[in-house]
Amino acid sequence: MEQTSVRTHWSSRWAFMLVTIGSAVGLGNIWKFPFMTGTNGGSAFVLVYLACIAAIGVPLLMAESMLGRRGQSNPVGTMRSLADEAGASRAWQVIGLIGILGSVLILSFYSVVAGWVLDYTLRAVEGFQGMDKAALGAAFGDLLASPGRLILWHSLFMVLSAGVVLGGVTGGIERANKIMMPALFAILLVLLGYGAVAADLSAAFRFLFHFEPQAISGKVVLAAMGHAFFTLSLGMGAIITYGSYLGREVSIPRTSLVIAGADTLVALLAGLSIFSFVFAQGLEPAAGPGLILQTLPLAFAGMPGGHVIGVLFFVLVVFAAWTSAISLIEPATSWLVEHLGWSRRAAVLSLAGLIWLLGIAVALSFNAWEGFKIFGLGLFDLFDALTSKFLMPVAGLLIAVFTAWVMKREHVREEIGLSGGAFALWFTVVRYVSPVAILLIFLHVIGLLG
Ligand code: TRP
């Protein structure tokens, strides 16, 4: 059992809520959610995404926080001590290992996208005035075609992220979130207000919430489920790790609801404001990963006060990405420190170095290595699909099974802090609904079910 007694804890329950919202709210909400909504048919995707958040996301967010707090260790150590406690096989440690592998893969493309955003932050400072649709399309194309710029920004983002994790749990992670998260919410409100008065909010509303169940397909469902995992930072040990720094006095169900609610709200608000600009300017909602970079600057170029709004927007996205990236480094860091006895410094620097190298390969997959494909996908798309559509749901399934079938029910009840009907409801969802939903979606996609 590792260092249970000397383990650092968050300074308050607000701190846990803030850092976990910081982890959840990221490029997933502001970059990925709008572009996936745009390429997966709008409201059909939103509907399934919301259903997945409710039926799989929130229950698993509670389960993961609960595992972390009970295990008081890194994702691998937590799973080992909980497996021991339940008299089960130590093979359950694989949950932690999947998380560490997945986090490394995610950050290697996440950091490249964050690099795009850094590049556009600088451009926003210079101003997008005078650029039209064609010029902006070409500008994004030029960025992707330039390995030097992609690698430079990716490197800077890795330095920023590793820098915070080096500062430790309270001195680095907590402090960074306490500055960036309130700023993020303030900027988002300004943008939304602006979208409401200056752009086409009602068209955006129709696109996101028009009820259209016939547009739902297997592909849309898998994409939406994967995104629900991604946006709540589930399945990759991040929540287990943050939960392990959590004090006894905190209510896991209540904080989980606040975290999931805030994350969903930010995605929907970001989607509304982004699509209200897209429709006001007659742009293409299905533009793909470049959506926010090709469409929003056009809106910024054409609106009064657009210069300031543009800078604010990109700063918002950088903050969101930064507080999430931290949570992709911390789980593996705590594992290296607690299992292998490395110093935090050595752990963070080697992890960041590894991710940096992989990220360079991802950056090159847009240009010099464009022809290199695995399963028909370039590295960027491959790492994204492998993590969101495979590793996260598999880890989520294992976490649900471990929580509701392997652990002693009394231990689960005591740790989660629910009783009566509320416990029965949550437990039933984790025992049956979430695993069956994940399995059905998988079976459907590999073609075993109609
Ligand atoms: N949730 C973050 C986002 O939406 C990304 C993220 C951070 C993440 N930590 C994670 C995703 C752990 C999966 C697992 O941008």
Short mmCIF file of C-alpha atoms and ligand atoms in Angstrom, two decimals:
data_model
loop_
_atom_site.label_atom_id
_atom_site.label_comp_id
_atom_site.label_asym_id
_atom_site.label_seq_id
_atom_site.Cartn_x
_atom_site.Cartn_y
_atom_site.Cartn_z
CA MET A 1 0.00 0.00 0.00
CA GLU A 2 1.45 3.36 -1.00
CA GLN A 3 2.03 6.34 1.20
CA THR A 4 -1.62 6.64 2.17
CA SER A 5 -0.96 8.70 5.22
CA VAL A 6 1.22 11.34 3.61
CA ARG A 7 -0.86 11.79 0.46
CA THR A 8 -1.59 15.39 -0.48
CA HIS A 9 -5.19 16.50 -0.62
CA TRP A 10 -6.98 19.40 -2.30
CA SER A 11 -7.25 22.39 -0.04
CA SER A 12 -11.08 22.33 -0.12
CA ARG A 13 -14.01 20.65 -1.80
CA TRP A 14 -14.31 23.70 -4.04
CA ALA A 15 -10.81 23.00 -5.21
CA PHE A 16 -11.74 19.47 -6.27
CA MET A 17 -14.77 20.74 -8.11
CA LEU A 18 -12.77 23.45 -9.82
CA VAL A 19 -9.89 21.25 -10.96
CA THR A 20 -12.22 18.54 -12.18
CA ILE A 21 -14.28 21.07 -14.11
CA GLY A 22 -10.92 22.32 -15.38
CA SER A 23 -10.10 18.83 -16.59
CA ALA A 24 -13.52 18.24 -18.14
CA VAL A 25 -13.93 21.60 -19.85
CA GLY A 26 -11.41 21.74 -22.63
CA LEU A 27 -10.91 21.46 -26.35
CA GLY A 28 -13.56 18.75 -26.14
CA ASN A 29 -16.20 21.36 -25.38
CA ILE A 30 -15.09 24.23 -27.55
CA TRP A 31 -13.33 22.60 -30.50
CA LYS A 32 -14.50 18.99 -30.68
CA PHE A 33 -18.15 19.24 -29.67
CA PRO A 34 -19.04 21.90 -32.25
CA PHE A 35 -17.14 20.20 -35.07
CA MET A 36 -18.57 16.78 -34.29
CA THR A 37 -22.07 18.21 -34.01
CA GLY A 38 -21.52 19.83 -37.38
CA THR A 39 -20.28 16.66 -39.08
CA ASN A 40 -22.79 14.30 -37.40
CA GLY A 41 -26.00 16.01 -38.39
CA GLY A 42 -26.54 18.57 -35.63
CA SER A 43 -29.43 17.85 -33.28
CA ALA A 44 -29.35 14.04 -33.70
CA PHE A 45 -25.81 14.03 -32.31
CA VAL A 46 -26.68 16.44 -29.50
CA LEU A 47 -29.62 14.31 -28.40
CA VAL A 48 -27.59 11.09 -28.17
CA TYR A 49 -24.69 12.93 -26.53
CA LEU A 50 -27.01 14.25 -23.80
CA ALA A 51 -28.47 10.76 -23.29
CA CYS A 52 -24.95 9.30 -22.99
CA ILE A 53 -23.93 11.96 -20.46
CA ALA A 54 -26.95 11.07 -18.32
CA ALA A 55 -26.95 7.27 -18.63
CA ILE A 56 -23.21 6.59 -18.80
CA GLY A 57 -21.24 9.76 -18.09
CA VAL A 58 -22.58 10.95 -14.74
CA PRO A 59 -22.85 7.48 -13.14
CA LEU A 60 -19.29 6.65 -14.21
CA LEU A 61 -17.96 10.02 -13.10
CA MET A 62 -19.33 9.17 -9.65
CA ALA A 63 -17.89 5.66 -9.81
CA GLU A 64 -14.43 6.85 -10.83
CA SER A 65 -14.26 9.52 -8.14
CA MET A 66 -15.39 6.93 -5.62
CA LEU A 67 -12.69 4.44 -6.69
CA GLY A 68 -10.02 7.12 -6.46
CA ARG A 69 -11.00 8.31 -3.02
CA ARG A 70 -11.19 4.77 -1.68
CA GLY A 71 -7.92 3.70 -3.29
CA GLN A 72 -5.94 6.83 -2.30
CA SER A 73 -3.39 6.15 -4.99
CA ASN A 74 -2.54 6.51 -8.68
CA PRO A 75 -4.85 4.68 -11.13
CA VAL A 76 -2.83 1.45 -11.13
CA GLY A 77 -2.23 1.43 -7.36
CA THR A 78 -5.87 2.27 -6.70
CA MET A 79 -7.11 -0.63 -8.79
CA ARG A 80 -4.63 -2.96 -7.14
CA SER A 81 -5.59 -2.09 -3.59
CA LEU A 82 -9.30 -2.17 -4.38
CA ALA A 83 -8.95 -5.54 -6.11
CA ASP A 84 -7.13 -6.82 -3.00
CA GLU A 85 -9.84 -5.42 -0.77
CA ALA A 86 -12.51 -7.19 -2.84
CA GLY A 87 -10.50 -10.43 -2.98
CA ALA A 88 -10.39 -10.15 -6.78
CA SER A 89 -7.61 -10.62 -9.30
CA ARG A 90 -4.93 -7.97 -9.55
CA ALA A 91 -5.50 -8.08 -13.30
CA TRP A 92 -7.96 -5.23 -12.67
CA GLN A 93 -4.88 -3.01 -12.62
CA VAL A 94 -5.23 -3.05 -16.38
CA ILE A 95 -7.82 -0.28 -15.96
CA GLY A 96 -5.08 1.99 -14.68
CA LEU A 97 -2.66 0.95 -17.39
CA ILE A 98 -5.20 1.59 -20.16
CA GLY A 99 -5.66 5.02 -18.65
CA ILE A 100 -1.97 5.83 -18.67
CA LEU A 101 -1.51 4.65 -22.24
CA GLY A 102 -4.66 6.47 -23.37
CA SER A 103 -3.67 9.72 -21.66
CA VAL A 104 -0.32 9.73 -23.45
CA LEU A 105 -2.02 9.15 -26.82
CA ILE A 106 -4.69 11.79 -26.17
CA LEU A 107 -2.26 14.48 -25.13
CA SER A 108 -0.07 13.85 -28.16
CA PHE A 109 -2.82 15.06 -30.51
CA TYR A 110 -4.51 17.35 -28.00
CA SER A 111 -1.33 19.37 -27.66
CA VAL A 112 -1.07 19.78 -31.44
CA VAL A 113 -4.63 21.16 -31.57
CA ALA A 114 -3.86 23.41 -28.61
CA GLY A 115 -0.89 24.55 -30.71
CA TRP A 116 -3.27 25.59 -33.52
CA VAL A 117 -5.12 27.65 -30.95
CA LEU A 118 -1.91 29.32 -29.74
CA ASP A 119 -1.09 30.19 -33.34
CA TYR A 120 -4.55 31.70 -33.81
CA THR A 121 -4.29 33.61 -30.53
CA LEU A 122 -1.29 35.42 -31.94
CA ARG A 123 -3.15 36.06 -35.20
CA ALA A 124 -6.14 37.34 -33.28
CA VAL A 125 -3.89 39.88 -31.59
CA GLU A 126 -2.78 41.01 -35.04
CA GLY A 127 -6.45 41.01 -36.11
CA PHE A 128 -8.39 39.11 -38.77
CA GLN A 129 -9.66 42.32 -40.35
CA GLY A 130 -9.82 42.18 -44.12
CA MET A 131 -9.72 38.38 -44.36
CA ASP A 132 -12.50 36.60 -46.26
CA LYS A 133 -13.69 33.00 -46.38
CA ALA A 134 -11.10 31.94 -48.94
CA ALA A 135 -8.25 33.65 -47.12
CA LEU A 136 -9.17 31.97 -43.82
CA GLY A 137 -9.50 28.55 -45.41
CA ALA A 138 -6.09 29.03 -46.96
CA ALA A 139 -4.63 30.25 -43.65
CA PHE A 140 -5.65 27.05 -41.85
CA GLY A 141 -4.34 24.98 -44.77
CA ASP A 142 -1.02 26.82 -44.56
CA LEU A 143 -0.73 26.11 -40.86
CA LEU A 144 -1.33 22.39 -41.38
CA ALA A 145 1.21 22.35 -44.19
CA SER A 146 3.90 23.88 -42.01
CA PRO A 147 5.64 21.32 -39.79
CA GLY A 148 7.86 23.97 -38.22
CA ARG A 149 4.96 26.08 -36.95
CA LEU A 150 2.93 23.08 -35.77
CA ILE A 151 5.88 21.69 -33.85
CA LEU A 152 6.87 25.03 -32.37
CA TRP A 153 3.39 25.66 -30.90
CA HIS A 154 2.97 22.07 -29.77
CA SER A 155 6.33 22.35 -27.96
CA LEU A 156 5.28 25.57 -26.26
CA PHE A 157 2.01 24.01 -25.11
CA MET A 158 3.83 20.99 -23.68
CA VAL A 159 6.18 23.28 -21.77
CA LEU A 160 3.21 25.21 -20.32
CA SER A 161 1.38 22.04 -19.29
CA ALA A 162 4.37 20.23 -17.84
CA GLY A 163 5.31 23.42 -15.99
CA VAL A 164 2.07 23.38 -14.03
CA VAL A 165 2.27 19.68 -13.18
CA LEU A 166 5.85 20.18 -11.96
CA GLY A 167 4.44 22.59 -9.38
CA GLY A 168 2.55 19.74 -7.70
CA VAL A 169 -1.04 19.11 -6.71
CA THR A 170 -1.92 22.22 -4.73
CA GLY A 171 0.93 24.52 -5.70
CA GLY A 172 0.62 23.84 -9.45
CA ILE A 173 -2.62 22.22 -10.53
CA GLU A 174 -4.91 23.84 -8.00
CA ARG A 175 -3.37 27.27 -8.31
CA ALA A 176 -3.52 27.30 -12.13
CA ASN A 177 -7.17 26.28 -12.12
CA LYS A 178 -8.08 28.93 -9.56
CA ILE A 179 -6.85 31.60 -11.94
CA MET A 180 -7.91 30.20 -15.29
CA MET A 181 -11.33 28.71 -14.64
CA PRO A 182 -13.09 31.87 -13.37
CA ALA A 183 -11.54 33.79 -16.28
CA LEU A 184 -12.84 31.16 -18.68
CA PHE A 185 -16.42 31.48 -17.45
CA ALA A 186 -16.30 35.26 -17.61
CA ILE A 187 -15.05 35.23 -21.21
CA LEU A 188 -17.67 32.69 -22.24
CA LEU A 189 -20.48 34.88 -20.92
CA VAL A 190 -19.19 37.89 -22.81
CA LEU A 191 -19.07 35.85 -26.03
CA LEU A 192 -22.52 34.45 -25.60
CA GLY A 193 -23.99 37.86 -24.96
CA TYR A 194 -22.31 39.02 -28.10
CA GLY A 195 -23.65 36.09 -30.13
CA ALA A 196 -27.15 36.83 -28.89
CA VAL A 197 -27.15 40.44 -30.02
CA ALA A 198 -24.91 40.32 -33.06
CA ALA A 199 -25.39 36.89 -34.68
CA ASP A 200 -28.01 34.28 -35.52
CA LEU A 201 -28.71 32.60 -32.19
CA SER A 202 -32.08 31.24 -33.29
CA ALA A 203 -30.61 29.36 -36.28
CA ALA A 204 -28.00 27.89 -33.95
CA PHE A 205 -30.71 26.88 -31.53
CA ARG A 206 -32.66 25.12 -34.28
CA PHE A 207 -29.55 23.31 -35.53
CA LEU A 208 -28.66 21.99 -32.06
CA PHE A 209 -32.07 21.22 -30.60
CA HIS A 210 -34.47 20.52 -33.46
CA PHE A 211 -35.94 17.10 -32.56
CA GLU A 212 -34.93 14.70 -35.33
CA PRO A 213 -34.64 11.13 -34.02
CA GLN A 214 -34.73 9.58 -37.51
CA ALA A 215 -31.30 11.09 -38.24
CA ILE A 216 -29.67 8.91 -35.54
CA SER A 217 -27.40 6.17 -36.92
CA GLY A 218 -24.93 3.71 -35.41
CA LYS A 219 -22.07 5.97 -36.43
CA VAL A 220 -23.68 8.96 -34.71
CA VAL A 221 -24.28 6.94 -31.54
CA LEU A 222 -20.69 5.68 -31.26
CA ALA A 223 -19.35 9.17 -31.94
CA ALA A 224 -21.66 10.63 -29.29
CA MET A 225 -20.78 8.01 -26.68
CA GLY A 226 -17.06 8.45 -27.33
CA HIS A 227 -17.48 12.15 -26.98
CA ALA A 228 -19.36 11.81 -23.68
CA PHE A 229 -16.34 9.93 -22.29
CA PHE A 230 -13.89 12.41 -23.75
CA THR A 231 -15.62 15.53 -22.53
CA LEU A 232 -15.97 14.26 -18.94
CA SER A 233 -12.34 13.00 -18.93
CA LEU A 234 -13.60 9.48 -18.17
CA GLY A 235 -11.93 6.11 -18.37
CA MET A 236 -8.35 7.38 -18.47
CA GLY A 237 -7.52 7.50 -14.78
CA ALA A 238 -7.79 11.29 -14.58
CA ILE A 239 -10.84 11.23 -12.34
CA ILE A 240 -9.48 8.34 -10.28
CA THR A 241 -6.34 10.38 -9.67
CA TYR A 242 -8.13 13.63 -8.87
CA GLY A 243 -10.52 11.64 -6.65
CA SER A 244 -7.58 10.18 -4.78
CA TYR A 245 -6.65 13.69 -3.60
CA LEU A 246 -10.18 14.11 -2.30
CA GLY A 247 -11.06 14.41 1.37
CA ARG A 248 -13.62 12.29 3.18
CA GLU A 249 -16.00 15.15 3.83
CA VAL A 250 -16.90 15.74 0.19
CA SER A 251 -20.17 14.50 -1.33
CA ILE A 252 -19.22 12.66 -4.49
CA PRO A 253 -22.73 12.57 -6.00
CA ARG A 254 -23.28 16.27 -5.53
CA THR A 255 -19.90 17.37 -6.88
CA SER A 256 -20.25 14.97 -9.83
CA LEU A 257 -23.56 16.51 -10.80
CA VAL A 258 -22.11 20.00 -10.64
CA ILE A 259 -19.07 18.96 -12.69
CA ALA A 260 -21.09 17.21 -15.40
CA GLY A 261 -23.62 20.04 -15.44
CA ALA A 262 -20.94 22.69 -15.86
CA ASP A 263 -19.21 20.70 -18.59
CA THR A 264 -22.42 20.17 -20.55
CA LEU A 265 -23.41 23.78 -20.12
CA VAL A 266 -20.09 25.00 -21.49
CA ALA A 267 -20.37 22.69 -24.52
CA LEU A 268 -23.90 23.81 -25.30
CA LEU A 269 -23.10 27.49 -24.78
CA ALA A 270 -19.96 27.22 -26.90
CA GLY A 271 -21.96 25.36 -29.58
CA LEU A 272 -24.69 27.98 -29.54
CA SER A 273 -22.34 30.89 -29.85
CA ILE A 274 -20.16 29.23 -32.50
CA PHE A 275 -23.09 28.14 -34.68
CA SER A 276 -24.78 31.49 -34.33
CA PHE A 277 -21.72 33.03 -35.96
CA VAL A 278 -21.54 30.20 -38.52
CA PHE A 279 -25.15 30.70 -39.66
CA ALA A 280 -25.04 34.48 -39.52
CA GLN A 281 -22.13 34.36 -41.98
CA GLY A 282 -23.56 31.64 -44.22
CA LEU A 283 -20.69 29.25 -43.40
CA GLU A 284 -20.56 25.47 -43.59
CA PRO A 285 -21.39 23.70 -40.25
CA ALA A 286 -19.73 20.45 -41.39
CA ALA A 287 -16.28 21.99 -41.89
CA GLY A 288 -14.59 19.40 -39.62
CA PRO A 289 -11.69 19.94 -37.18
CA GLY A 290 -10.93 23.35 -38.63
CA LEU A 291 -14.45 24.64 -37.87
CA ILE A 292 -13.66 27.09 -35.10
CA LEU A 293 -10.49 28.26 -36.85
CA GLN A 294 -11.95 28.74 -40.32
CA THR A 295 -15.32 30.15 -39.38
CA LEU A 296 -14.99 32.17 -36.21
CA PRO A 297 -12.22 34.50 -37.38
CA LEU A 298 -14.52 35.45 -40.25
CA ALA A 299 -17.16 36.40 -37.73
CA PHE A 300 -14.55 38.30 -35.71
CA ALA A 301 -13.34 40.10 -38.86
CA GLY A 302 -16.82 41.28 -39.71
CA MET A 303 -18.18 42.46 -36.39
CA PRO A 304 -17.77 45.63 -34.41
CA GLY A 305 -15.42 44.99 -31.51
CA GLY A 306 -14.40 41.76 -33.23
CA HIS A 307 -10.74 42.33 -32.58
CA VAL A 308 -11.10 42.23 -28.80
CA ILE A 309 -13.68 39.44 -28.89
CA GLY A 310 -11.38 37.37 -31.09
CA VAL A 311 -8.47 37.66 -28.70
CA LEU A 312 -10.73 36.86 -25.74
CA PHE A 313 -12.08 33.79 -27.48
CA PHE A 314 -8.72 32.25 -28.26
CA VAL A 315 -7.40 33.00 -24.78
CA LEU A 316 -10.48 31.20 -23.46
CA VAL A 317 -9.69 28.13 -25.54
CA VAL A 318 -6.03 28.13 -24.48
CA PHE A 319 -7.05 28.22 -20.81
CA ALA A 320 -9.56 25.43 -21.31
CA ALA A 321 -7.00 23.25 -23.09
CA TRP A 322 -4.28 23.96 -20.55
CA THR A 323 -6.29 22.95 -17.47
CA SER A 324 -7.28 19.74 -19.27
CA ALA A 325 -3.79 18.84 -20.44
CA ILE A 326 -2.64 18.96 -16.83
CA SER A 327 -5.07 16.17 -16.00
CA LEU A 328 -3.65 14.04 -18.80
CA ILE A 329 -0.14 14.25 -17.28
CA GLU A 330 -0.92 13.90 -13.57
CA PRO A 331 -2.20 10.27 -13.51
CA ALA A 332 0.91 8.80 -15.12
CA THR A 333 3.08 11.13 -13.04
CA SER A 334 1.60 9.85 -9.80
CA TRP A 335 2.08 6.29 -11.04
CA LEU A 336 5.77 6.82 -11.82
CA VAL A 337 6.31 8.55 -8.49
CA GLU A 338 4.42 6.05 -6.35
CA HIS A 339 5.31 2.81 -8.11
CA LEU A 340 8.77 3.39 -9.39
CA GLY A 341 9.88 5.89 -6.79
CA TRP A 342 10.82 8.54 -9.36
CA SER A 343 10.94 12.17 -8.37
CA ARG A 344 8.01 14.27 -9.60
CA ARG A 345 10.46 16.19 -11.72
CA ALA A 346 11.88 13.13 -13.46
CA ALA A 347 8.40 11.71 -13.98
CA VAL A 348 6.92 14.87 -15.48
CA LEU A 349 9.91 15.56 -17.70
CA SER A 350 10.08 12.04 -19.13
CA LEU A 351 6.35 11.86 -19.73
CA ALA A 352 6.25 15.26 -21.33
CA GLY A 353 9.25 14.27 -23.46
CA LEU A 354 7.54 11.11 -24.67
CA ILE A 355 4.31 12.93 -25.44
CA TRP A 356 6.26 15.68 -27.16
CA LEU A 357 7.90 13.15 -29.50
CA LEU A 358 4.58 11.48 -30.31
CA GLY A 359 3.06 14.90 -30.87
CA ILE A 360 5.76 15.68 -33.44
CA ALA A 361 4.72 12.56 -35.33
CA VAL A 362 1.10 13.74 -35.11
CA ALA A 363 2.08 17.18 -36.43
CA LEU A 364 3.91 15.56 -39.34
CA SER A 365 0.84 13.46 -40.17
CA PHE A 366 -0.69 16.65 -41.63
CA ASN A 367 2.16 17.27 -44.03
CA ALA A 368 5.46 15.38 -44.50
CA TRP A 369 3.99 12.02 -43.42
CA GLU A 370 0.58 12.58 -44.93
CA GLY A 371 0.73 9.35 -46.90
CA PHE A 372 1.39 7.22 -43.79
CA LYS A 373 -1.87 5.53 -42.77
CA ILE A 374 -2.82 2.80 -40.32
CA PHE A 375 -6.28 1.29 -40.91
CA GLY A 376 -6.73 4.04 -43.48
CA LEU A 377 -6.24 6.77 -40.86
CA GLY A 378 -3.43 9.26 -40.37
CA LEU A 379 -1.90 9.38 -36.87
CA PHE A 380 -4.06 12.30 -35.77
CA ASP A 381 -7.35 10.60 -36.66
CA LEU A 382 -6.04 7.24 -35.49
CA PHE A 383 -5.11 8.43 -31.97
CA ASP A 384 -8.42 10.26 -31.68
CA ALA A 385 -10.51 7.28 -32.81
CA LEU A 386 -8.48 4.72 -30.85
CA THR A 387 -8.93 6.61 -27.58
CA SER A 388 -12.49 7.97 -27.87
CA LYS A 389 -14.13 5.11 -29.72
CA PHE A 390 -12.23 2.24 -28.16
CA LEU A 391 -9.99 2.70 -25.08
CA MET A 392 -12.33 5.02 -23.16
CA PRO A 393 -15.50 2.95 -23.62
CA VAL A 394 -13.60 -0.27 -22.81
CA ALA A 395 -12.14 1.25 -19.65
CA GLY A 396 -15.58 2.64 -18.77
CA LEU A 397 -17.12 -0.79 -19.16
CA LEU A 398 -14.46 -2.35 -16.92
CA ILE A 399 -14.91 0.38 -14.31
CA ALA A 400 -18.67 -0.18 -14.24
CA VAL A 401 -18.25 -3.95 -13.91
CA PHE A 402 -15.61 -3.61 -11.20
CA THR A 403 -17.69 -1.14 -9.19
CA ALA A 404 -21.01 -2.92 -9.38
CA TRP A 405 -20.07 -6.58 -9.70
CA VAL A 406 -16.66 -7.02 -8.08
CA MET A 407 -16.46 -4.62 -5.13
CA LYS A 408 -18.37 -5.40 -1.98
CA ARG A 409 -21.64 -3.53 -2.15
CA GLU A 410 -21.23 -2.28 1.42
CA HIS A 411 -17.89 -0.69 0.57
CA VAL A 412 -19.35 0.99 -2.48
CA ARG A 413 -22.30 2.31 -0.52
CA GLU A 414 -20.13 3.64 2.27
CA GLU A 415 -17.67 5.37 -0.07
CA ILE A 416 -20.15 6.91 -2.50
CA GLY A 417 -22.21 8.30 0.39
CA LEU A 418 -25.66 7.52 -1.04
CA SER A 419 -28.41 5.61 0.67
CA GLY A 420 -31.93 4.32 0.03
CA GLY A 421 -33.50 4.90 -3.36
CA ALA A 422 -30.74 7.17 -4.61
CA PHE A 423 -28.13 4.47 -4.03
CA ALA A 424 -30.34 1.81 -5.60
CA LEU A 425 -30.89 3.95 -8.68
CA TRP A 426 -27.22 4.80 -9.20
CA PHE A 427 -26.10 1.24 -8.47
CA THR A 428 -28.60 -0.25 -10.92
CA VAL A 429 -27.47 2.13 -13.63
CA VAL A 430 -23.79 1.26 -13.08
CA ARG A 431 -24.56 -2.45 -12.76
CA TYR A 432 -26.82 -2.82 -15.79
CA VAL A 433 -27.60 0.29 -17.81
CA SER A 434 -24.11 1.69 -18.48
CA PRO A 435 -22.37 -1.63 -19.30
CA VAL A 436 -25.22 -2.85 -21.46
CA ALA A 437 -25.40 0.45 -23.30
CA ILE A 438 -21.66 0.42 -23.99
CA LEU A 439 -21.78 -3.21 -25.15
CA LEU A 440 -24.78 -2.68 -27.39
CA ILE A 441 -23.17 0.29 -29.05
CA PHE A 442 -20.00 -1.72 -29.69
CA LEU A 443 -21.88 -4.74 -31.03
CA HIS A 444 -23.94 -2.53 -33.25
CA VAL A 445 -20.92 -0.81 -34.68
CA ILE A 446 -18.99 -3.96 -35.43
CA GLY A 447 -22.10 -5.11 -37.26
CA LEU A 448 -23.39 -7.88 -35.00
CA LEU A 449 -26.68 -6.10 -34.40
CA GLY A 450 -28.64 -4.83 -37.39
N1 TRP B 1 -12.14 16.48 -21.08
C1 TRP B 1 -11.14 17.22 -21.79
C2 TRP B 1 -11.81 17.97 -22.91
O1 TRP B 1 -12.99 17.87 -23.10
C3 TRP B 1 -10.04 16.35 -22.32
C4 TRP B 1 -9.44 15.49 -21.27
C5 TRP B 1 -8.73 15.89 -20.20
C6 TRP B 1 -9.55 14.11 -21.18
N2 TRP B 1 -8.39 14.81 -19.44
C7 TRP B 1 -8.89 13.72 -20.02
C8 TRP B 1 -10.17 13.20 -21.96
C9 TRP B 1 -8.85 12.40 -19.64
C10 TRP B 1 -10.13 11.88 -21.59
C11 TRP B 1 -9.50 11.48 -20.44
O2 TRP B 1 -11.17 18.69 -23.62
#
